[in-house]
Coordinates of N, CA, C and O in Angstrom, one line a residue:
I1 N 130.1 97.1 91.6 CA 129.5 96.6 92.8 C 128.3 97.4 93.2 O 127.4 96.9 93.9
M2 N 128.6 98.9 92.9 CA 127.5 99.9 93.4 C 126.1 99.5 92.6 O 124.9 99.5 93.1
L3 N 126.5 99.1 91.3 CA 125.1 98.8 90.5 C 124.5 97.5 91.0 O 123.4 97.3 90.9
G4 N 125.4 96.5 91.4 CA 124.8 95.1 91.9 C 123.9 95.6 93.3 O 123.0 94.9 93.5
M5 N 124.6 96.5 94.0 CA 123.8 96.8 95.3 C 122.6 97.5 95.0 O 121.6 97.2 95.6
I6 N 122.4 98.3 94.1 CA 121.2 99.2 93.7 C 120.2 98.0 93.1 O 119.1 98.2 93.4
T7 N 120.6 97.0 92.2 CA 119.8 96.0 91.8 C 119.2 95.2 92.9 O 118.1 94.8 92.9
A8 N 120.1 94.9 93.7 CA 119.6 93.9 95.0 C 118.6 94.7 95.8 O 117.5 94.1 96.2
I9 N 118.8 96.1 96.0 CA 117.8 96.8 96.8 C 116.6 97.1 96.0 O 115.5 96.7 96.7
M10 N 116.6 97.1 94.7 CA 115.4 97.4 93.9 C 114.8 95.9 93.7 O 113.3 96.0 94.1
L11 N 115.2 94.8 93.7 CA 114.7 93.6 93.7 C 114.0 93.3 95.2 O 112.9 92.7 95.2
F12 N 114.8 93.5 96.2 CA 114.3 93.3 97.5 C 112.9 94.2 97.7 O 111.9 94.0 98.3
N13 N 113.0 95.7 97.3 CA 112.0 96.4 97.5 C 110.8 95.8 96.6 O 109.6 95.8 97.2
G14 N 110.9 95.3 95.5 CA 109.8 94.8 94.6 C 109.3 93.5 95.5 O 108.0 93.4 95.6
W15 N 110.1 92.7 95.9 CA 109.7 91.5 96.7 C 109.1 91.8 97.8 O 107.9 91.3 98.3
A16 N 109.4 92.9 98.8 CA 108.7 93.1 99.9 C 107.3 93.8 99.6 O 106.4 93.6 100.3
S17 N 107.3 94.6 98.6 CA 105.9 95.1 98.2 C 105.0 94.1 97.8 O 103.9 94.0 98.2
Y18 N 105.5 93.2 96.9 CA 104.8 92.1 96.5 C 104.1 91.3 97.7 O 102.9 90.9 97.9
S19 N 105.1 90.8 98.6 CA 104.8 90.1 99.8 C 103.7 90.9 100.7 O 102.7 90.4 101.2
Y20 N 103.9 92.2 100.7 CA 103.0 93.0 101.6 C 101.5 93.0 100.9 O 100.5 92.7 101.8
Q21 N 101.6 93.0 99.7 CA 100.3 93.0 99.1 C 99.6 91.7 99.1 O 98.4 91.6 99.4
I22 N 100.3 90.6 99.1 CA 99.7 89.2 99.2 C 99.1 89.1 100.5 O 97.9 88.5 100.7
N23 N 99.9 89.6 101.6 CA 99.5 89.6 103.0 C 98.1 90.1 103.2 O 97.3 89.7 103.8
L24 N 98.0 91.3 102.7 CA 96.8 92.2 102.9 C 95.7 91.5 102.2 O 94.6 91.4 102.5
A25 N 96.0 90.9 101.0 CA 94.9 90.3 100.1 C 94.3 89.0 100.9 O 93.2 88.7 100.9
E26 N 95.2 88.3 101.8 CA 94.7 87.2 102.4 C 93.8 87.6 103.5 O 92.8 87.0 103.8
H27 N 94.0 88.8 104.2 CA 93.2 89.3 105.2 C 92.0 90.0 104.5 O 90.8 90.1 105.3
A28 N 92.0 90.5 103.2 CA 90.9 91.4 102.7 C 89.6 90.4 102.6 O 88.5 91.0 103.0
E29 N 89.6 89.2 102.3 CA 88.4 88.3 102.2 C 87.6 88.2 103.6 O 86.5 88.4 103.7
I30 N 88.5 88.1 104.6 CA 87.9 88.1 106.1 C 87.2 89.3 106.4 O 86.1 89.3 106.7
I31 N 88.1 90.4 106.0 CA 87.3 91.8 106.2 C 86.2 92.1 105.5 O 85.2 92.7 106.1
N32 N 86.1 91.7 104.3 CA 84.9 91.9 103.3 C 83.8 91.2 103.8 O 82.7 91.6 104.1
I33 N 83.9 90.0 104.2 CA 82.8 89.1 104.7 C 82.2 89.7 106.1 O 81.1 89.8 106.3
A34 N 83.3 90.2 106.9 CA 82.7 90.6 108.1 C 81.9 91.9 108.0 O 80.9 92.1 108.5
G35 N 82.4 92.7 106.9 CA 81.7 94.0 106.7 C 80.4 93.6 106.0 O 79.4 94.3 106.3
R36 N 80.2 92.6 105.2 CA 79.0 92.2 104.6 C 78.0 91.7 105.7 O 76.9 91.8 105.5
Q37 N 78.6 91.1 106.6 CA 77.7 90.5 107.8 C 77.0 91.7 108.4 O 75.8 91.7 108.7
R38 N 77.7 93.0 108.6 CA 77.0 94.0 109.3 C 75.7 94.6 108.1 O 74.8 94.9 108.7
M39 N 76.1 94.6 106.9 CA 75.1 95.2 106.1 C 74.0 94.2 105.9 O 72.8 94.7 105.9
L40 N 74.2 92.9 106.0 CA 73.2 91.8 105.9 C 72.2 91.8 107.0 O 71.1 91.9 107.1
G41 N 72.9 92.3 108.4 CA 72.1 92.3 109.5 C 71.2 93.5 109.4 O 70.0 93.4 110.0
Q42 N 71.6 94.6 109.1 CA 70.7 95.8 108.7 C 69.7 95.5 107.7 O 68.4 95.9 107.9
Q43 N 70.1 94.7 106.6 CA 69.0 94.6 105.6 C 67.9 93.5 106.2 O 66.7 93.7 105.9
I44 N 68.3 92.5 107.1 CA 67.3 91.6 107.6 C 66.4 92.5 108.7 O 65.3 92.2 108.8
A45 N 67.0 93.4 109.3 CA 66.2 94.4 110.1 C 65.2 95.1 109.4 O 63.9 95.1 109.7
R46 N 65.5 95.7 108.2 CA 64.7 96.5 107.5 C 63.6 95.6 106.9 O 62.5 96.0 106.8
L47 N 63.9 94.4 106.4 CA 63.1 93.3 105.8 C 61.9 93.0 106.9 O 60.9 92.7 106.5
S48 N 62.4 92.8 108.0 CA 61.5 92.4 109.0 C 60.6 93.4 109.5 O 59.4 93.0 109.8
L49 N 60.9 94.7 109.3 CA 60.0 95.7 109.6 C 59.1 95.8 108.4 O 57.6 96.1 108.7
Q50 N 59.5 95.7 107.2 CA 58.7 95.6 106.0 C 57.6 94.4 106.1 O 56.4 94.6 105.8
A51 N 58.2 93.3 106.7 CA 57.1 92.0 106.7 C 56.0 92.2 107.8 O 55.0 91.5 107.8
A52 N 56.3 93.2 108.7 CA 55.4 93.4 109.8 C 54.2 94.5 109.3 O 53.3 94.7 109.9
Q53 N 54.3 94.8 108.0 CA 53.2 95.9 107.5 C 52.0 95.2 107.3 O 52.0 94.1 106.7
P54 N 50.9 95.8 107.4 CA 49.6 95.1 107.3 C 49.3 94.8 105.7 O 48.6 93.9 105.4
A55 N 49.9 95.6 104.8 CA 49.7 95.2 103.3 C 50.4 93.9 103.0 O 51.4 93.6 103.1
E56 N 49.4 92.9 102.7 CA 49.6 91.4 102.5 C 50.6 91.3 101.4 O 51.6 90.5 101.6
A57 N 50.6 92.0 100.2 CA 51.2 91.8 99.2 C 52.9 92.3 99.6 O 53.9 91.5 99.4
D58 N 53.0 93.5 100.3 CA 54.3 94.0 100.6 C 54.9 93.0 101.7 O 56.1 92.8 101.6
S59 N 54.1 92.6 102.5 CA 54.6 91.7 103.6 C 55.1 90.2 103.1 O 56.3 89.8 103.5
A60 N 54.4 89.8 102.2 CA 54.7 88.6 101.3 C 56.0 88.7 100.7 O 56.9 87.9 100.9
A61 N 56.2 89.7 99.9 CA 57.4 90.0 99.2 C 58.6 90.2 100.2 O 59.8 89.6 100.0
A62 N 58.4 90.8 101.3 CA 59.4 91.1 102.3 C 60.0 89.7 103.1 O 61.1 89.6 103.2
L63 N 58.9 88.9 103.3 CA 59.1 87.6 103.8 C 60.1 86.8 103.0 O 61.1 86.1 103.3
I64 N 59.9 86.8 101.7 CA 60.6 86.0 100.7 C 62.2 86.7 100.8 O 63.1 85.8 100.7
R65 N 62.2 88.0 100.6 CA 63.5 88.5 100.7 C 64.3 88.2 101.9 O 65.5 88.2 101.9
L66 N 63.5 88.4 103.2 CA 63.9 88.1 104.4 C 64.7 86.7 104.4 O 65.7 86.4 104.9
R67 N 64.0 85.7 103.9 CA 64.3 84.4 104.0 C 65.7 84.0 103.2 O 66.6 83.5 103.6
A68 N 65.8 84.8 102.0 CA 66.9 84.8 101.1 C 68.0 85.5 101.8 O 69.2 84.9 101.7
T69 N 67.9 86.6 102.3 CA 68.9 87.4 103.1 C 69.5 86.6 104.3 O 70.7 86.7 104.6
L70 N 68.6 86.2 104.9 CA 69.0 85.4 106.3 C 69.9 84.1 105.9 O 71.0 83.7 106.5
S71 N 69.5 83.4 104.8 CA 70.3 82.3 104.2 C 71.7 82.6 103.8 O 72.6 82.2 104.0
Q72 N 71.6 83.9 103.0 CA 73.0 84.4 102.6 C 73.9 84.7 103.9 O 75.1 84.5 103.8
M73 N 73.2 85.3 104.9 CA 74.0 85.7 106.1 C 74.7 84.4 106.8 O 75.6 84.5 107.3
R74 N 73.8 83.4 106.7 CA 74.1 82.1 107.4 C 75.4 81.5 106.5 O 76.4 81.1 107.2
L75 N 75.4 81.5 105.4 CA 76.4 81.0 104.4 C 77.7 81.7 104.6 O 78.9 81.3 104.7
D76 N 77.5 83.0 104.7 CA 78.7 84.0 104.8 C 79.3 83.8 106.2 O 80.7 83.7 106.3
S77 N 78.4 83.5 107.1 CA 79.1 83.2 108.5 C 79.8 82.0 108.5 O 80.9 81.8 109.2
E78 N 79.3 81.1 107.8 CA 79.9 79.8 107.9 C 81.3 79.9 107.1 O 82.4 79.4 107.6
H79 N 81.4 80.6 106.1 CA 82.4 80.8 105.4 C 83.5 81.7 106.3 O 84.7 81.2 106.2
L80 N 83.0 82.7 106.9 CA 83.8 83.5 107.8 C 84.4 82.7 108.8 O 85.7 82.6 109.2
D81 N 83.7 81.7 109.5 CA 84.3 80.8 110.3 C 85.2 79.7 110.0 O 86.2 79.5 110.6
A82 N 85.2 79.4 108.7 CA 86.0 78.5 108.3 C 87.3 79.1 107.9 O 88.5 78.7 108.1
L83 N 87.3 80.5 107.5 CA 88.6 81.2 107.2 C 89.3 81.5 108.5 O 90.6 81.6 108.5
V84 N 88.5 81.9 109.5 CA 89.1 82.5 110.8 C 89.7 81.2 111.5 O 90.9 81.3 112.1
G85 N 89.0 80.1 111.6 CA 89.4 79.0 112.3 C 89.3 79.2 113.8 O 88.5 80.0 114.3
D86 N 89.7 78.2 114.7 CA 89.7 78.3 116.1 C 91.0 78.2 116.6 O 91.3 77.2 117.2
E87 N 91.7 79.4 116.8 CA 92.9 79.4 117.4 C 92.7 79.6 118.9 O 92.1 80.7 119.3
T88 N 93.0 78.8 119.8 CA 92.5 79.0 121.2 C 93.8 79.8 122.0 O 93.6 80.4 123.0
E89 N 94.9 79.7 121.5 CA 96.0 80.3 122.1 C 96.6 81.4 121.4 O 97.4 81.4 120.3
I90 N 96.1 82.8 121.6 CA 96.4 83.9 120.9 C 97.1 84.9 121.8 O 96.6 85.2 122.9
E91 N 98.2 85.5 121.2 CA 98.9 86.7 122.0 C 97.9 87.9 122.0 O 97.2 88.1 121.0
P92 N 98.1 88.6 123.2 CA 97.3 89.8 123.2 C 97.7 90.7 121.9 O 98.9 90.6 121.6
G93 N 96.7 91.6 121.4 CA 96.9 92.4 120.2 C 95.7 92.4 119.4 O 94.9 92.0 119.8
P94 N 96.0 93.0 118.2 CA 94.9 93.1 117.4 C 94.0 91.7 116.9 O 92.9 91.9 116.8
L95 N 94.9 90.8 116.8 CA 94.1 89.4 116.5 C 93.3 88.9 117.7 O 92.1 88.6 117.3
A96 N 93.8 89.0 118.8 CA 92.9 88.7 120.1 C 91.7 89.6 120.1 O 90.6 89.0 120.2
A97 N 91.8 90.8 119.8 CA 90.6 91.8 119.8 C 89.8 91.3 118.8 O 88.6 91.3 119.0
A98 N 90.2 91.1 117.6 CA 89.4 90.7 116.4 C 88.7 89.4 116.8 O 87.4 89.3 116.6
Q99 N 89.4 88.5 117.3 CA 88.7 87.2 117.8 C 87.7 87.4 118.8 O 86.7 86.7 118.7
A100 N 87.9 88.1 119.8 CA 86.9 88.4 120.8 C 85.7 89.2 120.2 O 84.6 88.7 120.6
H101 N 85.9 90.1 119.3 CA 84.7 90.7 118.8 C 83.9 89.8 117.8 O 82.6 89.8 117.7
M102 N 84.8 88.8 117.1 CA 84.1 87.8 116.3 C 83.2 86.8 117.0 O 82.1 86.5 116.6
Y103 N 83.8 86.6 118.3 CA 83.0 85.5 119.1 C 81.6 86.5 119.5 O 80.6 85.8 119.5
E104 N 81.9 87.6 119.9 CA 80.7 88.4 120.3 C 79.6 88.3 119.2 O 78.4 88.5 119.3
S105 N 80.3 88.8 117.9 CA 79.3 88.7 116.7 C 78.7 87.5 116.6 O 77.4 87.5 116.2
E106 N 79.2 86.3 116.7 CA 78.6 85.0 116.6 C 77.4 85.0 117.5 O 76.3 84.7 117.2
V107 N 77.6 85.4 118.8 CA 76.4 85.4 119.8 C 75.3 86.2 119.3 O 74.2 85.8 119.3
L108 N 75.6 87.5 118.8 CA 74.7 88.4 118.3 C 73.9 88.0 117.1 O 72.8 88.2 116.8
R109 N 74.8 87.4 116.1 CA 74.0 86.7 114.9 C 73.1 85.9 115.3 O 72.1 85.7 114.7
N110 N 73.5 84.7 116.2 CA 72.3 83.9 116.7 C 71.3 84.5 117.1 O 70.0 84.1 116.8
D111 N 71.2 85.6 117.9 CA 70.1 86.2 118.3 C 69.3 86.8 117.3 O 68.1 86.7 117.3
L112 N 70.0 87.6 116.4 CA 69.3 88.0 115.2 C 68.7 87.0 114.5 O 67.4 87.3 114.0
W113 N 69.4 85.7 114.1 CA 68.7 84.8 113.4 C 67.5 84.2 114.0 O 66.4 83.9 113.4
S114 N 67.4 84.2 115.4 CA 66.4 83.6 116.2 C 65.2 84.6 116.0 O 64.0 84.2 115.8
A115 N 65.6 85.9 116.2 CA 64.6 86.9 116.0 C 64.0 86.9 114.6 O 62.6 87.0 114.5
A116 N 64.7 86.8 113.7 CA 64.3 86.8 112.3 C 63.5 85.6 112.0 O 62.4 85.6 111.3
Q117 N 63.9 84.4 112.5 CA 63.1 83.4 112.3 C 61.7 83.3 112.8 O 60.7 82.9 112.3
A118 N 61.6 84.2 114.0 CA 60.2 84.4 114.6 C 59.4 85.3 113.8 O 58.2 85.0 113.8
V119 N 60.1 86.2 113.0 CA 59.3 87.0 112.1 C 58.8 86.1 110.9 O 57.6 86.1 110.6
L120 N 59.5 85.2 110.4 CA 59.3 84.2 109.4 C 58.0 83.4 109.9 O 57.1 82.9 109.2
D121 N 58.2 83.0 111.1 CA 57.3 82.0 111.6 C 55.9 82.6 112.2 O 55.1 81.8 112.5
A122 N 55.8 83.8 112.3 CA 54.7 84.6 112.9 C 53.4 84.4 112.1 O 53.5 84.3 110.8
R123 N 52.2 84.3 112.7 CA 51.1 84.0 111.8 C 50.3 85.2 111.4 O 49.5 85.3 110.6
N124 N 50.8 86.5 111.9 CA 50.1 87.6 111.4 C 51.0 88.8 111.5 O 52.2 88.7 112.0
A125 N 50.6 90.1 111.1 CA 51.4 91.4 111.1 C 51.8 91.6 112.5 O 52.8 92.1 112.7
A126 N 50.8 91.5 113.5 CA 51.1 91.9 114.9 C 52.1 91.2 115.5 O 53.0 91.6 116.1
E127 N 52.2 89.8 115.3 CA 53.2 89.0 115.7 C 54.6 89.3 115.0 O 55.8 89.3 115.7
R128 N 54.5 89.6 113.7 CA 55.8 89.9 113.0 C 56.2 91.3 113.7 O 57.5 91.4 113.7
A129 N 55.3 92.3 113.8 CA 55.9 93.5 114.4 C 56.5 93.4 115.8 O 57.5 94.0 116.0
L130 N 56.1 92.3 116.6 CA 56.6 92.3 117.9 C 58.1 91.6 117.6 O 59.1 92.1 118.2
S131 N 58.1 90.7 116.7 CA 59.6 90.0 116.5 C 60.4 91.0 115.7 O 61.6 90.9 115.9
A132 N 59.8 91.9 114.9 CA 60.6 92.8 114.0 C 61.6 93.9 115.2 O 62.5 94.1 114.8
S133 N 60.8 94.3 116.2 CA 61.5 95.1 117.1 C 62.6 94.4 117.9 O 63.7 95.0 118.0
Q134 N 62.4 93.0 117.9 CA 63.7 92.3 118.6 C 64.9 92.1 117.4 O 66.0 92.2 117.9
V135 N 64.3 91.9 116.3 CA 65.4 91.8 115.2 C 66.1 93.1 115.1 O 67.4 93.1 114.9
Q136 N 65.4 94.3 115.2 CA 66.1 95.6 115.1 C 67.1 95.8 116.2 O 68.3 96.2 115.8
A137 N 66.6 95.5 117.3 CA 67.6 95.5 118.5 C 68.9 94.6 118.3 O 70.0 95.3 118.6
A138 N 68.6 93.6 117.9 CA 69.7 92.6 117.6 C 70.7 93.1 116.5 O 71.8 93.0 116.5
A139 N 70.0 93.6 115.3 CA 70.8 94.1 114.3 C 71.6 95.3 114.5 O 72.9 95.5 114.3
D140 N 71.1 96.3 115.6 CA 72.0 97.4 116.0 C 73.0 97.0 116.8 O 74.2 97.6 116.6
A141 N 72.9 96.0 117.7 CA 74.0 95.5 118.4 C 74.9 94.8 117.5 O 76.3 95.1 117.7
L142 N 74.4 94.0 116.5 CA 75.4 93.4 115.6 C 76.2 94.4 114.7 O 77.3 94.5 114.6
L143 N 75.6 95.5 114.5 CA 76.2 96.7 113.6 C 77.4 97.3 114.4 O 78.4 97.3 114.0
D144 N 77.0 97.6 115.7 CA 78.2 98.2 116.4 C 79.4 97.2 116.7 O 80.5 97.6 116.4
I145 N 79.0 95.9 117.1 CA 80.3 94.9 117.1 C 80.8 94.6 116.0 O 82.0 94.4 115.8
G146 N 80.2 94.6 115.0 CA 80.7 94.4 113.5 C 81.5 95.6 113.0 O 82.7 95.3 112.6
E147 N 81.3 96.7 113.4 CA 82.3 97.8 113.1 C 83.5 97.7 113.9 O 84.6 97.8 113.3
R148 N 83.4 97.2 115.2 CA 84.7 97.1 116.1 C 85.4 95.9 115.4 O 86.7 95.8 115.5
T149 N 84.6 94.8 114.9 CA 85.5 93.6 114.4 C 86.1 93.9 113.2 O 87.3 93.6 113.1
V150 N 85.7 94.7 112.2 CA 86.4 95.1 111.0 C 87.4 96.1 111.4 O 88.7 95.8 110.8
N151 N 87.2 96.9 112.4 CA 88.4 97.7 112.6 C 89.7 96.9 113.3 O 90.7 97.1 112.9
A152 N 89.1 95.9 114.1 CA 90.3 95.1 114.8 C 91.0 94.3 113.7 O 92.2 94.1 113.7
L153 N 90.1 93.9 112.8 CA 90.8 92.9 111.6 C 91.7 93.7 110.7 O 92.7 93.2 110.4
Q154 N 91.3 94.8 110.4 CA 92.0 95.9 109.6 C 93.4 96.2 110.5 O 94.5 96.4 109.8
A155 N 93.3 96.4 111.6 CA 94.6 96.5 112.4 C 95.5 95.5 112.5 O 96.6 95.6 112.4
Y156 N 94.9 94.2 112.7 CA 95.8 93.1 112.7 C 96.3 92.8 111.3 O 97.7 92.5 111.1
A157 N 95.6 93.0 110.2 CA 96.3 92.9 108.9 C 97.4 93.9 108.7 O 98.5 93.4 108.2
N158 N 97.1 95.0 109.1 CA 98.3 96.1 109.0 C 99.5 95.7 109.8 O 100.6 95.7 109.3
Q159 N 99.3 95.2 111.0 CA 100.3 94.8 111.9 C 101.0 93.6 111.3 O 102.2 93.5 111.3
S160 N 100.3 92.6 111.0 CA 100.8 91.4 110.4 C 101.8 91.8 109.1 O 102.7 91.2 108.9
S161 N 101.3 92.7 108.2 CA 102.0 93.0 107.1 C 103.3 93.8 107.4 O 104.3 93.4 106.9
L162 N 103.1 94.5 108.4 CA 104.3 95.4 108.8 C 105.4 94.4 109.5 O 106.5 94.6 109.2
E163 N 105.0 93.5 110.3 CA 105.8 92.5 110.8 C 106.6 91.7 109.7 O 107.7 91.3 109.9
M164 N 105.9 91.4 108.8 CA 106.5 90.5 107.8 C 107.4 91.4 106.9 O 108.6 91.0 106.6
M165 N 107.3 92.6 106.7 CA 108.2 93.5 106.2 C 109.4 93.7 106.8 O 110.6 93.8 106.5
R166 N 109.3 93.9 108.3 CA 110.3 94.1 109.2 C 111.2 92.9 109.2 O 112.4 92.9 109.2
H167 N 110.4 91.7 109.2 CA 111.4 90.3 109.0 C 112.1 90.3 107.8 O 113.4 89.9 107.7
E168 N 111.3 90.8 106.7 CA 112.2 90.8 105.4 C 113.4 91.6 105.5 O 114.6 91.1 105.0
V169 N 113.3 92.7 106.1 CA 114.4 93.8 106.0 C 115.5 93.2 107.0 O 116.5 93.2 106.5
T170 N 115.1 92.6 108.2 CA 116.2 91.9 108.9 C 116.8 90.8 108.3 O 118.0 90.7 108.5
S171 N 116.2 90.0 107.6 CA 116.8 88.8 107.0 C 117.8 89.5 105.9 O 118.7 88.8 105.7
L172 N 117.4 90.5 105.3 CA 118.3 91.0 104.1 C 119.6 91.4 104.9 O 120.7 91.3 104.3
L173 N 119.4 92.2 106.1 CA 120.7 92.8 106.8 C 121.4 91.6 107.2 O 122.5 91.3 107.3

């Protein structure tokens, strides 16, 4: 009997650990994309400043990279929105905080994209410089909210995994 109980406990422990890892992996993609959004926002700001330089060759190369980075950020944003969905009734806690931050991030991303598009549409370095300062301000704000978003998503993933394990233990008993 004792050997059977030890075997059952070991099997349960293995199952709980596996379930915990699967749950974390499901959240990892969302957390990774949210983190990449922060990085891409900073890269867009840097490229916007480079595009505002008077050297024609440097400016042209920066504009090409800016267009590609902006496109990547938009694709990632669409993917993130699809993964997260639109849950309207959420209990207070880490998920609600994460979604509030994600909504704020969406607003700031749109501001960043508009400012970056103005850099792309500018006719000369002086116009690009003016727009680049707006890109920098939007990127800084997006970086801040992005950090809070990732932290809230990580807290939610941890809480969700712990609740799942608590449920597993309760059902075993």
